[in-house]
Every structure is written in C-alpha cells, then in structure tokens.
CSV table of N, CA and C in Angstrom, one decimal:
chain,number,residue,atom,x,y,z
A,1,UNK,N,-87.4,-61.0,192.2
A,1,UNK,CA,-89.2,-61.3,191.8
A,1,UNK,C,-89.8,-61.7,190.7
A,2,UNK,N,-90.6,-62.4,190.2
A,2,UNK,CA,-91.3,-63.0,188.8
A,2,UNK,C,-92.7,-63.1,189.1
A,3,UNK,N,-93.5,-62.1,187.6
A,3,UNK,CA,-93.9,-62.0,188.7
A,3,UNK,C,-95.0,-62.6,187.8
A,4,UNK,N,-94.4,-64.3,187.0
A,4,UNK,CA,-94.6,-65.1,185.6
A,4,UNK,C,-96.4,-65.8,186.4
A,5,UNK,N,-96.6,-65.8,187.6
A,5,UNK,CA,-97.4,-66.7,188.0
A,5,UNK,C,-99.3,-65.9,188.5
A,6,UNK,N,-98.4,-64.3,188.4
A,6,UNK,CA,-99.4,-62.7,189.3
A,6,UNK,C,-100.5,-62.6,187.9
A,7,UNK,N,-101.4,-62.4,188.9
A,7,UNK,CA,-102.6,-62.2,187.5
A,7,UNK,C,-102.5,-61.0,187.2
A,8,UNK,N,-101.5,-59.6,187.7
A,8,UNK,CA,-101.7,-58.3,187.4
A,8,UNK,C,-100.7,-57.6,187.4
A,9,UNK,N,-99.9,-57.8,186.3
A,9,UNK,CA,-98.6,-57.1,186.1
A,9,UNK,C,-98.6,-55.7,186.2
A,10,UNK,N,-97.1,-55.3,186.9
A,10,UNK,CA,-96.6,-53.9,187.2
A,10,UNK,C,-97.6,-52.8,185.8
A,11,UNK,N,-98.2,-51.8,186.4
A,11,UNK,CA,-97.2,-51.3,185.5
A,11,UNK,C,-96.3,-50.1,186.0
A,12,UNK,N,-95.4,-50.3,187.3
A,12,UNK,CA,-94.7,-49.4,187.2
A,12,UNK,C,-93.7,-49.3,187.2
A,13,UNK,N,-93.5,-50.8,186.5
A,13,UNK,CA,-92.0,-51.2,186.3
A,13,UNK,C,-91.0,-50.5,184.8
A,14,UNK,N,-92.8,-49.7,184.2
A,14,UNK,CA,-92.2,-48.9,182.8
A,14,UNK,C,-92.5,-48.4,183.4
A,15,UNK,N,-92.7,-47.1,184.5
A,15,UNK,CA,-92.8,-45.9,184.8
A,15,UNK,C,-91.2,-45.3,185.0
A,16,UNK,N,-90.4,-45.6,183.3
A,16,UNK,CA,-88.8,-44.9,183.6
A,16,UNK,C,-88.9,-44.2,181.9
A,17,UNK,N,-88.1,-43.6,181.3
A,17,UNK,CA,-87.3,-43.6,179.9
A,17,UNK,C,-87.5,-44.1,178.9
A,18,UNK,N,-85.7,-44.1,180.6
A,18,UNK,CA,-85.0,-45.5,179.9
A,18,UNK,C,-85.7,-46.9,179.5
A,19,UNK,N,-86.6,-47.2,180.5
A,19,UNK,CA,-86.9,-48.7,180.0
A,19,UNK,C,-87.8,-49.0,179.2
A,20,UNK,N,-88.9,-48.0,178.3
A,20,UNK,CA,-89.4,-47.8,178.0
A,20,UNK,C,-88.3,-47.4,176.5
A,21,UNK,N,-87.5,-46.9,176.5
A,21,UNK,CA,-86.3,-46.8,175.3
A,21,UNK,C,-85.9,-48.5,174.9
A,22,UNK,N,-85.9,-49.4,176.5
A,22,UNK,CA,-85.1,-51.0,176.5
A,22,UNK,C,-86.7,-51.5,175.1
A,23,UNK,N,-87.4,-51.6,176.3
A,23,UNK,CA,-89.4,-52.6,175.4
A,23,UNK,C,-89.0,-51.7,174.1
A,24,UNK,N,-89.0,-50.2,173.8
A,24,UNK,CA,-88.9,-50.3,173.0
A,24,UNK,C,-87.8,-50.7,171.5
A,25,UNK,N,-87.0,-51.1,172.1
A,25,UNK,CA,-85.5,-51.6,171.4
A,25,UNK,C,-86.1,-52.8,171.0
A,26,UNK,N,-86.8,-53.9,172.3
A,26,UNK,CA,-86.2,-55.5,172.2
A,26,UNK,C,-87.8,-55.9,171.5
A,27,UNK,N,-88.9,-55.0,170.8
A,27,UNK,CA,-89.5,-54.9,169.9
A,27,UNK,C,-88.8,-55.3,169.1
A,28,UNK,N,-88.5,-55.8,169.0
A,28,UNK,CA,-87.7,-56.4,167.0
A,28,UNK,C,-87.1,-57.4,167.1
A,29,UNK,N,-86.3,-57.2,168.4
A,29,UNK,CA,-85.7,-58.1,168.4
A,29,UNK,C,-85.2,-59.1,168.9
A,30,UNK,N,-84.5,-59.1,170.1
A,30,UNK,CA,-83.7,-60.1,171.2
A,30,UNK,C,-82.4,-59.2,171.0
A,31,UNK,N,-81.9,-59.1,172.8
A,31,UNK,CA,-80.0,-58.4,173.0
A,31,UNK,C,-79.8,-58.3,174.1
A,32,UNK,N,-78.9,-58.8,173.8
A,32,UNK,CA,-77.4,-59.5,175.5
A,32,UNK,C,-78.0,-57.3,176.1
A,33,UNK,N,-77.3,-57.5,177.3
A,33,UNK,CA,-76.8,-56.2,178.4
A,33,UNK,C,-76.0,-55.8,177.3
A,34,UNK,N,-75.3,-56.1,176.6
A,34,UNK,CA,-74.2,-55.6,175.8
A,34,UNK,C,-74.4,-54.5,175.1
A,35,UNK,N,-75.3,-55.6,173.7
A,35,UNK,CA,-75.9,-54.7,173.1
A,35,UNK,C,-76.5,-53.1,173.4
A,36,UNK,N,-77.9,-54.1,173.8
A,36,UNK,CA,-78.8,-52.4,174.9
A,36,UNK,C,-77.8,-51.8,175.0
A,37,UNK,N,-76.6,-52.2,176.1
A,37,UNK,CA,-76.1,-50.4,176.7
A,37,UNK,C,-75.3,-50.1,175.5
A,38,UNK,N,-74.5,-50.9,173.7
A,38,UNK,CA,-74.2,-50.0,173.0
A,38,UNK,C,-75.3,-49.2,172.2
A,39,UNK,N,-75.9,-49.8,172.2
A,39,UNK,CA,-77.2,-48.9,171.2
A,39,UNK,C,-78.6,-48.1,172.1
A,40,UNK,N,-77.7,-48.4,173.0
A,40,UNK,CA,-79.0,-46.7,174.0
A,40,UNK,C,-77.8,-46.0,174.4
A,41,UNK,N,-76.2,-46.7,174.4
A,41,UNK,CA,-74.6,-44.8,174.6
A,41,UNK,C,-74.7,-45.3,176.8
A,42,UNK,N,-75.4,-46.2,177.3
A,42,UNK,CA,-75.4,-46.1,178.8
A,42,UNK,C,-74.5,-46.8,178.8
A,43,UNK,N,-74.5,-47.4,179.9
A,43,UNK,CA,-73.7,-48.6,181.1
A,43,UNK,C,-74.5,-49.9,181.5
A,44,UNK,N,-72.6,-51.3,180.5
A,44,UNK,CA,-73.5,-52.4,180.2
A,44,UNK,C,-74.8,-52.3,182.0
A,45,UNK,N,-73.7,-52.0,183.3
A,45,UNK,CA,-74.3,-52.4,184.6
A,45,UNK,C,-75.8,-52.1,183.9
A,46,UNK,N,-76.1,-50.7,184.3
A,46,UNK,CA,-77.4,-49.9,183.8
A,46,UNK,C,-78.3,-50.7,183.1
A,47,UNK,N,-77.9,-51.3,182.0
A,47,UNK,CA,-78.5,-52.2,180.7
A,47,UNK,C,-79.2,-53.2,181.4
A,48,UNK,N,-78.1,-53.9,182.5
A,48,UNK,CA,-77.8,-55.4,182.7
A,48,UNK,C,-79.4,-55.2,183.7
A,49,UNK,N,-79.6,-54.0,184.9
A,49,UNK,CA,-80.4,-53.6,186.0
A,49,UNK,C,-81.8,-53.9,185.0
A,50,UNK,N,-81.9,-53.0,184.2
A,50,UNK,CA,-82.9,-52.7,183.8
A,50,UNK,C,-83.5,-54.3,183.1
A,51,UNK,N,-82.6,-54.5,182.2
A,51,UNK,CA,-83.2,-55.6,181.5
A,51,UNK,C,-83.9,-57.2,182.4
A,52,UNK,N,-83.4,-57.1,183.6
A,52,UNK,CA,-83.8,-57.7,184.8
A,52,UNK,C,-85.2,-57.7,185.7
A,53,UNK,N,-84.6,-55.9,185.8
A,53,UNK,CA,-86.0,-55.5,186.1
A,53,UNK,C,-87.4,-55.7,185.4
A,54,UNK,N,-86.7,-55.0,183.9
A,54,UNK,CA,-88.3,-55.8,183.1
A,54,UNK,C,-88.6,-56.6,182.6
A,55,UNK,N,-87.9,-58.2,182.7
A,55,UNK,CA,-88.1,-59.7,183.0
A,55,UNK,C,-88.5,-60.0,184.0
A,56,UNK,N,-88.6,-59.5,184.9
A,56,UNK,CA,-88.4,-60.0,186.5
A,56,UNK,C,-90.4,-59.6,186.1
A,57,UNK,N,-90.3,-58.0,185.9
A,57,UNK,CA,-91.8,-58.2,185.5
A,57,UNK,C,-92.7,-58.2,185.0
A,58,UNK,N,-92.4,-59.2,183.4
A,58,UNK,CA,-93.6,-59.6,183.1
A,58,UNK,C,-92.8,-59.1,182.0
A,59,UNK,N,-92.4,-57.7,181.1
A,59,UNK,CA,-93.0,-57.0,180.4
A,59,UNK,C,-91.7,-57.4,178.6
A,60,UNK,N,-90.5,-58.8,179.6
A,60,UNK,CA,-89.0,-58.6,178.6
A,60,UNK,C,-89.5,-60.5,179.1
A,61,UNK,N,-89.2,-61.2,178.1
A,61,UNK,CA,-89.2,-62.7,178.0
A,61,UNK,C,-87.4,-63.2,177.7
A,62,UNK,N,-86.9,-64.2,178.4
A,62,UNK,CA,-85.5,-64.4,177.5
A,62,UNK,C,-85.8,-66.0,176.1
A,63,UNK,N,-84.0,-64.7,175.5
A,63,UNK,CA,-85.1,-65.5,174.3
A,63,UNK,C,-83.6,-66.2,173.8
A,64,UNK,N,-82.8,-66.8,174.5
A,64,UNK,CA,-81.3,-67.4,174.7
A,64,UNK,C,-81.7,-69.2,173.4
A,65,UNK,N,-80.7,-68.4,173.0
A,65,UNK,CA,-80.8,-69.2,172.0
A,65,UNK,C,-80.8,-71.1,172.9
A,66,UNK,N,-80.6,-72.4,171.7
A,66,UNK,CA,-81.3,-73.4,172.4
A,66,UNK,C,-79.6,-74.1,172.6
A,67,UNK,N,-79.1,-74.3,174.3
A,67,UNK,CA,-78.2,-74.5,174.4
A,67,UNK,C,-77.8,-76.2,174.1
A,68,UNK,N,-78.6,-77.2,173.4
A,68,UNK,CA,-77.6,-77.7,172.0
A,68,UNK,C,-76.7,-77.5,171.4
A,69,UNK,N,-77.6,-76.4,171.0
A,69,UNK,CA,-76.9,-75.6,169.6
A,69,UNK,C,-75.6,-74.6,170.5
A,70,UNK,N,-75.4,-74.5,170.8
A,70,UNK,CA,-74.1,-73.5,172.1
A,70,UNK,C,-72.6,-75.0,171.2
A,71,UNK,N,-72.4,-73.9,171.6
A,71,UNK,CA,-70.2,-74.6,171.2
A,71,UNK,C,-69.5,-74.3,171.3
A,72,UNK,N,-68.6,-74.0,171.8
A,72,UNK,CA,-67.8,-73.7,172.7
A,72,UNK,C,-67.6,-73.3,174.3
A,73,UNK,N,-66.8,-73.1,175.3
A,73,UNK,CA,-67.5,-72.0,176.9
A,73,UNK,C,-68.0,-72.6,177.2
A,74,UNK,N,-68.0,-71.1,178.2
A,74,UNK,CA,-68.7,-70.8,178.8
A,74,UNK,C,-70.6,-70.1,178.4
A,75,UNK,N,-70.8,-69.3,180.0
A,75,UNK,CA,-72.5,-68.7,179.7
A,75,UNK,C,-72.8,-68.5,178.0
A,76,UNK,N,-73.4,-68.3,177.2
A,76,UNK,CA,-74.0,-67.3,176.1
A,76,UNK,C,-74.9,-66.5,177.2
A,77,UNK,N,-74.3,-64.6,176.4
A,77,UNK,CA,-75.9,-63.5,177.3
A,77,UNK,C,-76.7,-64.7,176.8
A,78,UNK,N,-76.6,-62.9,178.1
A,78,UNK,CA,-78.5,-63.6,178.1
A,78,UNK,C,-79.2,-62.3,177.1
A,79,UNK,N,-80.0,-63.4,176.4
A,79,UNK,CA,-80.8,-61.7,175.3
A,79,UNK,C,-81.7,-61.8,175.4
A,80,UNK,N,-81.9,-60.7,175.2
A,80,UNK,CA,-84.3,-60.7,176.1
A,80,UNK,C,-84.5,-60.6,175.2
A,81,UNK,N,-85.6,-60.3,175.0
A,81,UNK,CA,-86.8,-59.3,174.2
A,81,UNK,C,-88.9,-59.2,174.1
A,82,UNK,N,-89.4,-58.0,173.5
A,82,UNK,CA,-90.2,-57.1,174.5
A,82,UNK,C,-90.7,-58.7,174.4
A,83,UNK,N,-92.4,-59.1,175.4
A,83,UNK,CA,-93.3,-59.7,175.1
A,83,UNK,C,-94.6,-59.4,175.4
A,84,UNK,N,-95.1,-59.5,174.6
A,84,UNK,CA,-96.7,-58.7,173.7
A,84,UNK,C,-97.7,-59.7,174.6
A,85,UNK,N,-97.3,-60.7,175.0
A,85,UNK,CA,-98.2,-61.4,175.9
A,85,UNK,C,-98.8,-60.5,177.1
A,86,UNK,N,-98.0,-59.8,177.6
A,86,UNK,CA,-98.2,-59.5,178.9
A,86,UNK,C,-98.6,-57.8,179.3
A,87,UNK,N,-99.3,-57.8,178.2
A,87,UNK,CA,-100.4,-56.2,177.7
A,87,UNK,C,-101.6,-56.3,178.3
A,88,UNK,N,-102.6,-57.9,178.6
A,88,UNK,CA,-103.8,-57.7,178.8
A,88,UNK,C,-103.5,-58.0,179.8
A,89,UNK,N,-102.3,-58.7,180.5
A,89,UNK,CA,-102.1,-58.3,182.2
A,89,UNK,C,-101.7,-57.8,183.2
A,90,UNK,N,-101.1,-55.9,182.4
A,90,UNK,CA,-100.9,-54.9,184.0
A,90,UNK,C,-102.2,-54.2,183.6
A,91,UNK,N,-101.3,-54.1,184.5
A,91,UNK,CA,-102.5,-53.7,186.7
A,91,UNK,C,-102.2,-51.4,186.2
A,92,UNK,N,-103.4,-51.5,186.2
A,92,UNK,CA,-103.9,-49.8,185.7
A,92,UNK,C,-104.2,-49.4,187.2
A,93,UNK,N,-104.5,-49.3,187.6
A,93,UNK,CA,-104.5,-49.5,189.5
A,93,UNK,C,-103.6,-48.0,189.5
A,94,UNK,N,-105.1,-47.2,190.5
A,94,UNK,CA,-103.6,-46.9,191.4
A,94,UNK,C,-103.0,-45.2,190.6
A,95,UNK,N,-102.2,-45.2,190.9
A,95,UNK,CA,-101.1,-43.7,190.2
A,95,UNK,C,-100.2,-44.0,188.4
A,96,UNK,N,-100.3,-45.6,189.1
A,96,UNK,CA,-99.5,-45.9,187.9
A,96,UNK,C,-99.3,-45.4,186.4
A,97,UNK,N,-100.3,-45.1,185.8
A,97,UNK,CA,-100.5,-45.3,184.3
A,97,UNK,C,-99.5,-43.8,184.4
A,98,UNK,N,-100.6,-43.0,185.5
A,98,UNK,CA,-100.5,-41.7,185.1
A,98,UNK,C,-97.9,-41.6,185.3
A,99,UNK,N,-97.9,-42.5,185.9
A,99,UNK,CA,-96.5,-42.2,185.9
A,99,UNK,C,-95.6,-42.5,184.3
A,100,UNK,N,-96.5,-44.0,184.0
A,100,UNK,CA,-96.1,-44.1,182.8
A,100,UNK,C,-96.6,-43.3,181.9
A,101,UNK,N,-97.4,-42.5,181.6
A,101,UNK,CA,-97.7,-40.9,181.0
A,101,UNK,C,-96.5,-40.1,180.5
A,102,UNK,N,-95.9,-39.8,182.8
A,102,UNK,CA,-94.5,-39.2,182.6
A,102,UNK,C,-93.3,-39.8,182.0
A,103,UNK,N,-93.1,-40.8,181.7
A,103,UNK,CA,-92.1,-41.2,181.4
A,103,UNK,C,-92.0,-41.4,180.2
A,104,UNK,N,-93.6,-41.5,179.5
A,104,UNK,CA,-93.6,-41.5,177.9
A,104,UNK,C,-93.2,-40.2,177.1
A,105,UNK,N,-94.2,-39.6,178.9
A,105,UNK,CA,-94.2,-37.9,177.4
A,105,UNK,C,-92.0,-37.2,177.9
A,106,UNK,N,-91.5,-37.9,178.2
A,106,UNK,CA,-89.6,-38.1,178.7
A,106,UNK,C,-89.4,-37.6,177.8
A,107,UNK,N,-89.4,-39.4,177.0
A,107,UNK,CA,-89.2,-39.8,176.2
A,107,UNK,C,-89.3,-39.1,175.7
A,108,UNK,N,-90.9,-39.2,175.2
A,108,UNK,CA,-91.0,-38.2,173.8
A,108,UNK,C,-90.1,-36.9,173.3
A,109,UNK,N,-89.9,-36.5,174.0
A,109,UNK,CA,-88.7,-34.1,174.1
A,109,UNK,C,-87.1,-35.4,173.4
A,110,UNK,N,-86.8,-36.6,173.6
A,110,UNK,CA,-86.0,-37.1,173.6
A,110,UNK,C,-85.7,-37.2,171.7
A,111,UNK,N,-87.2,-38.2,171.6
A,111,UNK,CA,-87.6,-38.4,170.0
A,111,UNK,C,-87.7,-37.1,169.5
A,112,UNK,N,-88.5,-36.1,169.5
A,112,UNK,CA,-88.5,-34.7,169.0
A,112,UNK,C,-87.2,-34.3,168.9
A,113,UNK,N,-86.0,-34.3,169.6
A,113,UNK,CA,-85.0,-33.7,169.0
A,113,UNK,C,-84.2,-33.9,168.3
A,114,UNK,N,-84.9,-35.6,167.7
A,114,UNK,CA,-84.0,-36.5,166.6
A,114,UNK,C,-85.1,-37.3,165.9
A,115,UNK,N,-86.1,-35.7,165.6
A,115,UNK,CA,-86.9,-36.2,164.1
A,115,UNK,C,-86.0,-35.1,163.7
A,116,UNK,N,-86.1,-36.2,161.6
A,116,UNK,CA,-85.2,-35.4,161.0
A,116,UNK,C,-86.9,-36.1,160.0
A,117,UNK,N,-87.9,-36.5,160.2
A,117,UNK,CA,-88.7,-36.0,159.1
A,117,UNK,C,-90.6,-35.7,160.0
A,118,UNK,N,-91.8,-35.2,160.3
A,118,UNK,CA,-92.1,-35.1,160.6
A,118,UNK,C,-93.6,-36.5,159.2
A,119,UNK,N,-94.4,-37.1,159.8
A,119,UNK,CA,-95.3,-37.4,159.0
A,119,UNK,C,-96.9,-37.0,158.9
A,120,UNK,N,-96.7,-37.1,160.8
A,120,UNK,CA,-98.6,-37.3,161.4
A,120,UNK,C,-97.8,-36.5,162.9
A,121,UNK,N,-99.2,-35.9,163.4
A,121,UNK,CA,-99.2,-35.2,164.5
A,121,UNK,C,-100.5,-34.9,164.8
A,122,UNK,N,-101.1,-35.5,165.1
A,122,UNK,CA,-102.8,-34.9,165.7
A,122,UNK,C,-103.1,-35.2,166.8
A,123,UNK,N,-103.6,-34.3,167.3
A,123,UNK,CA,-104.7,-34.2,168.9
A,123,UNK,C,-105.4,-33.2,168.8
A,124,UNK,N,-106.8,-34.1,169.4
A,124,UNK,CA,-108.8,-34.1,169.7
A,124,UNK,C,-108.3,-34.4,170.9
A,125,UNK,N,-109.3,-32.8,171.6
A,125,UNK,CA,-110.3,-33.6,172.5
A,125,UNK,C,-111.7,-33.1,171.5
A,126,UNK,N,-112.3,-34.1,171.2
A,126,UNK,CA,-113.5,-33.5,170.4
A,126,UNK,C,-114.7,-34.8,171.4
A,127,UNK,N,-116.2,-34.3,170.6
A,127,UNK,CA,-117.4,-35.6,171.0
A,127,UNK,C,-117.5,-36.0,169.2
A,128,UNK,N,-116.7,-37.1,168.9
A,128,UNK,CA,-117.7,-38.0,168.7
A,128,UNK,C,-118.3,-39.9,168.5
A,129,UNK,N,-119.1,-39.2,167.3
A,129,UNK,CA,-120.6,-40.7,167.3
A,129,UNK,C,-119.4,-42.0,167.9
A,130,UNK,N,-120.3,-42.8,168.9
A,130,UNK,CA,-120.1,-44.1,169.3
A,130,UNK,C,-119.3,-45.2,168.3
A,131,UNK,N,-119.7,-45.2,166.3
A,131,UNK,CA,-119.3,-45.9,166.0
A,131,UNK,C,-118.1,-44.9,165.1
A,132,UNK,N,-117.5,-44.5,165.1
A,132,UNK,CA,-116.2,-43.2,164.6
A,132,UNK,C,-115.8,-43.7,165.4
A,133,UNK,N,-115.6,-43.5,166.7
A,133,UNK,CA,-114.4,-43.4,167.8
A,133,UNK,C,-114.4,-45.5,167.5
A,134,UNK,N,-115.2,-46.3,167.4
A,134,UNK,CA,-114.9,-47.0,167.7
A,134,UNK,C,-114.1,-47.6,167.0
A,135,UNK,N,-113.6,-47.2,165.3
A,135,UNK,CA,-113.8,-47.9,163.9
A,135,UNK,C,-112.5,-46.6,164.7
A,136,UNK,N,-111.8,-45.4,165.4
A,136,UNK,CA,-110.5,-44.7,165.6
A,136,UNK,C,-109.2,-45.8,165.3
A,137,UNK,N,-110.7,-46.5,167.1
A,137,UNK,CA,-109.6,-47.1,167.9
A,137,UNK,C,-109.5,-48.7,167.1
A,138,UNK,N,-110.7,-48.7,166.3
A,138,UNK,CA,-110.1,-50.3,165.5
A,138,UNK,C,-108.5,-50.2,164.5
A,139,UNK,N,-108.9,-48.3,164.3
A,139,UNK,CA,-107.3,-48.3,163.2
A,139,UNK,C,-106.2,-48.4,163.3
A,140,UNK,N,-106.1,-47.1,165.3
A,140,UNK,CA,-105.6,-47.3,165.2
A,140,UNK,C,-104.3,-48.9,166.5
A,141,UNK,N,-105.3,-49.5,166.4
A,141,UNK,CA,-104.7,-50.6,167.9
A,141,UNK,C,-104.6,-51.7,165.9
A,142,UNK,N,-104.3,-51.5,164.6
A,142,UNK,CA,-104.3,-52.0,163.5
A,142,UNK,C,-103.1,-51.3,163.4
A,143,UNK,N,-102.2,-50.6,163.3
A,143,UNK,CA,-101.1,-49.3,162.9
A,143,UNK,C,-100.7,-49.9,163.8
A,144,UNK,N,-100.6,-50.2,165.2
A,144,UNK,CA,-99.6,-50.2,166.1
A,144,UNK,C,-98.7,-51.8,166.6
A,145,UNK,N,-100.2,-52.5,166.0
A,145,UNK,CA,-99.9,-53.5,166.2
A,145,UNK,C,-98.7,-53.8,164.8
A,146,UNK,N,-99.1,-54.0,163.4
A,146,UNK,CA,-98.2,-54.0,162.3
A,146,UNK,C,-96.6,-53.1,163.2
A,147,UNK,N,-97.4,-51.6,163.7
A,147,UNK,CA,-95.8,-51.8,164.0
A,147,UNK,C,-94.7,-52.8,164.8
A,148,UNK,N,-95.7,-53.3,165.7
A,148,UNK,CA,-95.1,-53.8,166.5
A,148,UNK,C,-94.5,-56.1,165.8
A,149,UNK,N,-95.2,-55.4,164.9
A,149,UNK,CA,-95.2,-56.8,164.2
A,149,UNK,C,-94.2,-56.9,163.7
A,150,UNK,N,-93.8,-55.4,162.5
A,150,UNK,CA,-92.3,-55.5,161.4
A,150,UNK,C,-91.7,-54.2,162.7
A,151,UNK,N,-91.6,-54.5,163.1
A,151,UNK,CA,-90.2,-54.1,164.5
A,151,UNK,C,-88.8,-55.0,163.8
A,152,UNK,N,-87.9,-54.5,163.2
A,152,UNK,CA,-87.0,-55.5,163.5
A,152,UNK,C,-85.9,-54.7,163.3
A,153,UNK,N,-84.0,-55.2,163.9
A,153,UNK,CA,-83.3,-55.3,164.5
A,153,UNK,C,-83.0,-53.6,163.9
A,154,UNK,N,-81.8,-52.7,164.6
A,154,UNK,CA,-81.7,-51.5,164.8
A,154,UNK,C,-80.4,-51.2,163.5
A,155,UNK,N,-80.6,-50.3,162.8
A,155,UNK,CA,-79.2,-50.3,161.9
A,155,UNK,C,-79.3,-51.1,160.2
A,156,UNK,N,-80.0,-52.4,160.1
A,156,UNK,CA,-80.5,-53.3,158.8
A,156,UNK,C,-81.1,-51.8,157.2
A,157,UNK,N,-80.3,-53.0,156.5
A,157,UNK,CA,-81.0,-52.0,155.3
A,157,UNK,C,-82.1,-51.6,155.0
A,158,UNK,N,-82.7,-50.6,153.9
A,158,UNK,CA,-83.7,-50.1,153.9
A,158,UNK,C,-84.9,-50.6,155.1
A,159,UNK,N,-84.5,-50.0,156.3
A,159,UNK,CA,-84.9,-49.5,157.6
A,159,UNK,C,-84.8,-48.4,158.5
A,160,UNK,N,-86.3,-48.0,158.2
A,160,UNK,CA,-86.3,-45.9,158.3
A,160,UNK,C,-86.4,-46.9,160.6
A,161,UNK,N,-86.1,-45.1,160.9
A,161,UNK,CA,-86.2,-45.6,162.9
A,161,UNK,C,-86.3,-45.1,162.6
A,162,UNK,N,-88.0,-45.0,163.2
A,162,UNK,CA,-89.6,-44.0,163.6
A,162,UNK,C,-89.8,-44.6,164.8
A,163,UNK,N,-90.4,-43.2,165.1
A,163,UNK,CA,-91.4,-43.2,166.6
A,163,UNK,C,-92.6,-43.3,167.1
A,164,UNK,N,-93.6,-44.2,167.0
A,164,UNK,CA,-95.0,-44.0,167.1
A,164,UNK,C,-95.9,-44.1,168.9
A,165,UNK,N,-96.7,-43.5,169.4
A,165,UNK,CA,-97.2,-42.7,170.6
A,165,UNK,C,-97.7,-42.6,170.4
A,166,UNK,N,-99.1,-43.0,170.8
A,166,UNK,CA,-100.9,-43.7,170.3
A,166,UNK,C,-101.8,-43.8,171.8
A,167,UNK,N,-102.5,-42.8,172.6
A,167,UNK,CA,-102.8,-42.3,173.7
A,167,UNK,C,-104.5,-43.0,172.7
A,168,UNK,N,-105.2,-43.3,173.5
A,168,UNK,CA,-107.6,-42.7,173.3
A,168,UNK,C,-107.3,-43.4,173.8
A,169,UNK,N,-108.4,-42.6,174.6
A,169,UNK,CA,-108.4,-42.8,176.0
A,169,UNK,C,-110.0,-42.5,175.5
A,170,UNK,N,-111.6,-42.5,176.4
A,170,UNK,CA,-112.4,-41.3,176.9
A,170,UNK,C,-112.4,-41.2,177.9
A,171,UNK,N,-113.3,-39.9,178.5
A,171,UNK,CA,-113.2,-38.9,178.9
A,171,UNK,C,-114.4,-38.9,179.7
A,172,UNK,N,-113.9,-37.8,180.3
A,172,UNK,CA,-116.1,-38.2,181.2
A,172,UNK,C,-116.2,-37.6,180.9
C-alpha cells in the first residue's frame, strides 16, 4: 500500500529498531537491499522487506538511475534514499509515538555499546522562559538539519560515524 496520496503517514512504520537504523543509513546516500544488508549485517530478504515497507509508508523514496543511462541487460538494483518531505505528514496520534520512542531507546542501547568518544550527553526536565525554550528548539532544529543535510556514504575518507538523538517536548 502506498501512502503517497494519504494526508497522514503512519509513524507506526518506524516503530522497529532495524527500520530506524535503515532510515538513518539512507539519510546520506541511496542504497540497494544488498548494500543495506551488507552494511547492517542482516539477510538480504530482511533488508528488502523493510525497505519496501518503509517506502510504502513514505519514509524512503526510490533513487534509481535514469533508465536511459542504463547499459547492459537485466534490471538494475532498486536503490532507496530517505525522504524527509514526509516529516510534516507524520500521524502522531494514538500510541505510535510511544512505540517509536521504544524503538529508538532499543537502538540507543546498541549505539551506546558502539560508542568510541562521548561529545555531549544532556538531560533536563526544567522550567524555562518561553523565549529561551524557543531558542533552544531552534538551535536543536538547526543541528538536526545540519546532520541530515551533511550525512554521506558510509566508510568514506574523512568521515566520522556518529549518533545523534534529539527529543524536545513540552510537559503538562
């Protein structure tokens, strides 16, 4: 099922630590199921299934080369990349946000086990003046955009494998 014509994209499609890893991996590059499987150390069939599900939910888009530029015979591998345009269409109703946070927390444990250098860790539950809160949100949004916009292919020269998790919200 394609969610292209739907007003809201189900956040539930991301509620899986492996799918979160796949979306992160495809933020900076386009990859085929074989490449995703090799990079994440999973079976090709599993990578292919999750890529199709994420694409159907609108989190990934096909990034296939121009068919006119193809040489040779046979089908080229289907390549996918992250599609940030669906961010505004996410359906955050029901229990979906909690499921995604659980998946992120599970993946965070894996990332912490792979950590080689800590840069920043922060946690706060505080009261802030509205102006300070809005500035903090804007700064984190800028950092998130920078990380997503500059993400590149894995294992390239002069690149550093990093983890960034940001979650800012107001409390009742």
